[in-house]
C-alpha cells in the first residue's frame, strides 16, 4: 500500500473514533475508544518499517545492502501486538462497566447519567 492510502485509512479511523467518542450513548463512546486505539496501532505498524539504506544497523540484514528484503521492525510488531491485547481487555472491561451502569441507572445516555442523583 502506498503512504497516501495508509494515511487516509489512519485518518478515517481516527475521525470515526472521535465521532463515536463524542456521542451521548455510552456504548458508542466505548467503541470510539476501541477504534482510536486500533488506529494508533495501524499508524505504528505503518511507520515501523526499516528505512532503505539503514540495513547495516540490523544485524540480520548486515552486509546485504541493496539486496536486503523489505522488512518491518520486530520491536514495533511486538509493541502493537501487546497494545492489541491490552486494548481488547480495556474494551471488554468498558463494555461490562457500561452494562453495570445500565443495570443501575436504566440508561446509557451520558447526559442523563450526569444529571442523575443518588
PDB file of C-alpha atoms in Angstrom:
ATOM      1  CA  UNK A   1       0.000   0.000   0.000  1.00  0.00           C
ATOM      2  CA  UNK A   2       1.132   3.486  -0.639  1.00  0.00           C
ATOM      3  CA  UNK A   3       1.754   6.005   2.086  1.00  0.00           C
ATOM      4  CA  UNK A   4      -1.241   8.053   0.960  1.00  0.00           C
ATOM      5  CA  UNK A   5      -3.648   5.120   1.320  1.00  0.00           C
ATOM      6  CA  UNK A   6      -2.315   4.293   4.790  1.00  0.00           C
ATOM      7  CA  UNK A   7      -2.549   7.939   5.836  1.00  0.00           C
ATOM      8  CA  UNK A   8      -6.165   8.093   4.641  1.00  0.00           C
ATOM      9  CA  UNK A   9      -7.046   4.865   6.477  1.00  0.00           C
ATOM     10  CA  UNK A  10      -5.465   6.063   9.725  1.00  0.00           C
ATOM     11  CA  UNK A  11      -7.128   9.472   9.378  1.00  0.00           C
ATOM     12  CA  UNK A  12     -10.524   7.898   8.711  1.00  0.00           C
ATOM     13  CA  UNK A  13     -10.171   5.591  11.724  1.00  0.00           C
ATOM     14  CA  UNK A  14      -9.197   8.483  13.998  1.00  0.00           C
ATOM     15  CA  UNK A  15     -12.093  10.581  12.642  1.00  0.00           C
ATOM     16  CA  UNK A  16     -14.600   7.757  13.136  1.00  0.00           C
ATOM     17  CA  UNK A  17     -13.303   7.071  16.644  1.00  0.00           C
ATOM     18  CA  UNK A  18     -13.512  10.743  17.578  1.00  0.00           C
ATOM     19  CA  UNK A  19     -17.018  10.978  16.132  1.00  0.00           C
ATOM     20  CA  UNK A  20     -18.165   7.995  18.211  1.00  0.00           C
ATOM     21  CA  UNK A  21     -16.352   9.292  21.289  1.00  0.00           C
ATOM     22  CA  UNK A  22     -18.416  12.492  21.166  1.00  0.00           C
ATOM     23  CA  UNK A  23     -21.787  10.683  21.067  1.00  0.00           C
ATOM     24  CA  UNK A  24     -24.129  10.564  24.051  1.00  0.00           C
ATOM     25  CA  UNK A  25     -24.521   6.774  24.096  1.00  0.00           C
ATOM     26  CA  UNK A  26     -22.049   5.045  26.415  1.00  0.00           C
ATOM     27  CA  UNK A  27     -21.628   2.014  24.132  1.00  0.00           C
ATOM     28  CA  UNK A  28     -20.658   4.263  21.213  1.00  0.00           C
ATOM     29  CA  UNK A  29     -18.127   6.003  23.449  1.00  0.00           C
ATOM     30  CA  UNK A  30     -16.554   2.622  24.236  1.00  0.00           C
ATOM     31  CA  UNK A  31     -16.425   1.695  20.539  1.00  0.00           C
ATOM     32  CA  UNK A  32     -14.894   5.094  19.775  1.00  0.00           C
ATOM     33  CA  UNK A  33     -12.093   4.430  22.255  1.00  0.00           C
ATOM     34  CA  UNK A  34     -11.506   0.985  20.742  1.00  0.00           C
ATOM     35  CA  UNK A  35     -11.345   2.372  17.194  1.00  0.00           C
ATOM     36  CA  UNK A  36      -8.915   5.131  18.195  1.00  0.00           C
ATOM     37  CA  UNK A  37      -6.737   2.510  19.872  1.00  0.00           C
ATOM     38  CA  UNK A  38      -6.691   0.407  16.708  1.00  0.00           C
ATOM     39  CA  UNK A  39      -5.978   3.483  14.573  1.00  0.00           C
ATOM     40  CA  UNK A  40      -2.880   4.129  16.680  1.00  0.00           C
ATOM     41  CA  UNK A  41      -1.829   0.504  16.142  1.00  0.00           C
ATOM     42  CA  UNK A  42      -2.231   0.809  12.360  1.00  0.00           C
ATOM     43  CA  UNK A  43      -0.189   4.009  12.439  1.00  0.00           C
ATOM     44  CA  UNK A  44       2.615   2.361  14.414  1.00  0.00           C
ATOM     45  CA  UNK A  45       2.704  -0.636  12.081  1.00  0.00           C
ATOM     46  CA  UNK A  46       2.743   1.591   9.014  1.00  0.00           C
ATOM     47  CA  UNK A  47       5.633   3.663  10.342  1.00  0.00           C
ATOM     48  CA  UNK A  48       7.577   0.713  11.785  1.00  0.00           C
ATOM     49  CA  UNK A  49       9.392  -0.365   8.631  1.00  0.00           C
ATOM     50  CA  UNK A  50      13.161  -0.329   8.252  1.00  0.00           C
ATOM     51  CA  UNK A  51      14.171   2.582   6.028  1.00  0.00           C
ATOM     52  CA  UNK A  52      16.226   1.986   2.909  1.00  0.00           C
ATOM     53  CA  UNK A  53      19.940   2.435   3.493  1.00  0.00           C
ATOM     54  CA  UNK A  54      19.843   1.541   7.200  1.00  0.00           C
ATOM     55  CA  UNK A  55      20.173  -2.213   6.752  1.00  0.00           C
ATOM     56  CA  UNK A  56      23.585  -2.331   8.456  1.00  0.00           C
ATOM     57  CA  UNK A  57      22.013  -1.267  11.757  1.00  0.00           C
ATOM     58  CA  UNK A  58      20.008  -4.521  11.798  1.00  0.00           C
ATOM     59  CA  UNK A  59      22.368  -7.463  12.489  1.00  0.00           C
ATOM     60  CA  UNK A  60      20.367  -9.993  10.447  1.00  0.00           C
ATOM     61  CA  UNK A  61      20.417  -7.770   7.360  1.00  0.00           C
ATOM     62  CA  UNK A  62      24.021  -6.519   7.680  1.00  0.00           C
ATOM     63  CA  UNK A  63      26.063  -6.911   4.503  1.00  0.00           C
ATOM     64  CA  UNK A  64      23.084  -7.241   2.151  1.00  0.00           C
ATOM     65  CA  UNK A  65      22.930  -3.554   1.179  1.00  0.00           C
ATOM     66  CA  UNK A  66      20.566  -3.140  -1.790  1.00  0.00           C
ATOM     67  CA  UNK A  67      19.657  -6.844  -1.872  1.00  0.00           C
ATOM     68  CA  UNK A  68      18.104  -6.775   1.586  1.00  0.00           C
ATOM     69  CA  UNK A  69      14.416  -7.649   1.723  1.00  0.00           C
ATOM     70  CA  UNK A  70      11.866  -5.111   2.891  1.00  0.00           C
ATOM     71  CA  UNK A  71      11.139  -5.961   6.486  1.00  0.00           C
ATOM     72  CA  UNK A  72       9.347  -4.479   9.430  1.00  0.00           C
ATOM     73  CA  UNK A  73      10.928  -3.768  12.777  1.00  0.00           C
ATOM     74  CA  UNK A  74      10.047  -6.680  15.116  1.00  0.00           C
ATOM     75  CA  UNK A  75      10.074  -4.400  18.178  1.00  0.00           C
ATOM     76  CA  UNK A  76       7.221  -2.365  16.705  1.00  0.00           C
ATOM     77  CA  UNK A  77       5.330  -5.558  15.887  1.00  0.00           C
ATOM     78  CA  UNK A  78       5.721  -6.780  19.473  1.00  0.00           C
ATOM     79  CA  UNK A  79       4.589  -3.400  20.800  1.00  0.00           C
ATOM     80  CA  UNK A  80       1.491  -3.396  18.587  1.00  0.00           C
ATOM     81  CA  UNK A  81       0.631  -6.992  19.491  1.00  0.00           C
ATOM     82  CA  UNK A  82       0.810  -6.062  23.172  1.00  0.00           C
ATOM     83  CA  UNK A  83      -1.299  -2.948  22.525  1.00  0.00           C
ATOM     84  CA  UNK A  84      -3.944  -5.043  20.745  1.00  0.00           C
ATOM     85  CA  UNK A  85      -4.238  -7.397  23.717  1.00  0.00           C
ATOM     86  CA  UNK A  86      -4.406  -4.520  26.200  1.00  0.00           C
ATOM     87  CA  UNK A  87      -6.968  -2.731  24.003  1.00  0.00           C
ATOM     88  CA  UNK A  88      -9.114  -5.860  23.863  1.00  0.00           C
ATOM     89  CA  UNK A  89      -9.054  -6.144  27.655  1.00  0.00           C
ATOM     90  CA  UNK A  90      -9.863  -2.450  28.055  1.00  0.00           C
ATOM     91  CA  UNK A  91     -12.787  -2.726  25.628  1.00  0.00           C
ATOM     92  CA  UNK A  92     -14.177  -5.806  27.372  1.00  0.00           C
ATOM     93  CA  UNK A  93     -13.909  -4.103  30.773  1.00  0.00           C
ATOM     94  CA  UNK A  94     -15.547  -0.909  29.485  1.00  0.00           C
ATOM     95  CA  UNK A  95     -18.434  -2.882  27.949  1.00  0.00           C
ATOM     96  CA  UNK A  96     -19.014  -4.767  31.215  1.00  0.00           C
ATOM     97  CA  UNK A  97     -18.839  -1.480  33.116  1.00  0.00           C
ATOM     98  CA  UNK A  98     -21.373   0.025  30.686  1.00  0.00           C
ATOM     99  CA  UNK A  99     -23.685  -2.932  31.263  1.00  0.00           C
ATOM    100  CA  UNK A 100     -23.401  -2.406  35.026  1.00  0.00           C
ATOM    101  CA  UNK A 101     -24.233   1.293  34.601  1.00  0.00           C
ATOM    102  CA  UNK A 102     -27.286   0.317  32.561  1.00  0.00           C
ATOM    103  CA  UNK A 103     -28.433  -2.105  35.282  1.00  0.00           C
ATOM    104  CA  UNK A 104     -28.079   0.566  37.976  1.00  0.00           C
ATOM    105  CA  UNK A 105     -29.478   3.600  36.148  1.00  0.00           C
ATOM    106  CA  UNK A 106     -31.645   2.143  33.322  1.00  0.00           C
ATOM    107  CA  UNK A 107     -29.961   4.395  30.767  1.00  0.00           C
ATOM    108  CA  UNK A 108     -26.784   4.603  28.719  1.00  0.00           C
ATOM    109  CA  UNK A 109     -27.206   8.287  27.867  1.00  0.00           C
ATOM    110  CA  UNK A 110     -24.186  10.130  29.238  1.00  0.00           C
ATOM    111  CA  UNK A 111     -26.061  13.412  29.751  1.00  0.00           C
ATOM    112  CA  UNK A 112     -28.769  11.666  31.786  1.00  0.00           C
ATOM    113  CA  UNK A 113     -26.135   9.937  33.899  1.00  0.00           C
ATOM    114  CA  UNK A 114     -24.570  13.300  34.727  1.00  0.00           C
ATOM    115  CA  UNK A 115     -27.917  14.655  35.964  1.00  0.00           C
ATOM    116  CA  UNK A 116     -28.786  11.501  37.921  1.00  0.00           C
ATOM    117  CA  UNK A 117     -28.746  11.836  41.715  1.00  0.00           C
ATOM    118  CA  UNK A 118     -28.333   9.038  44.215  1.00  0.00           C
TER     119      UNK A 118
END
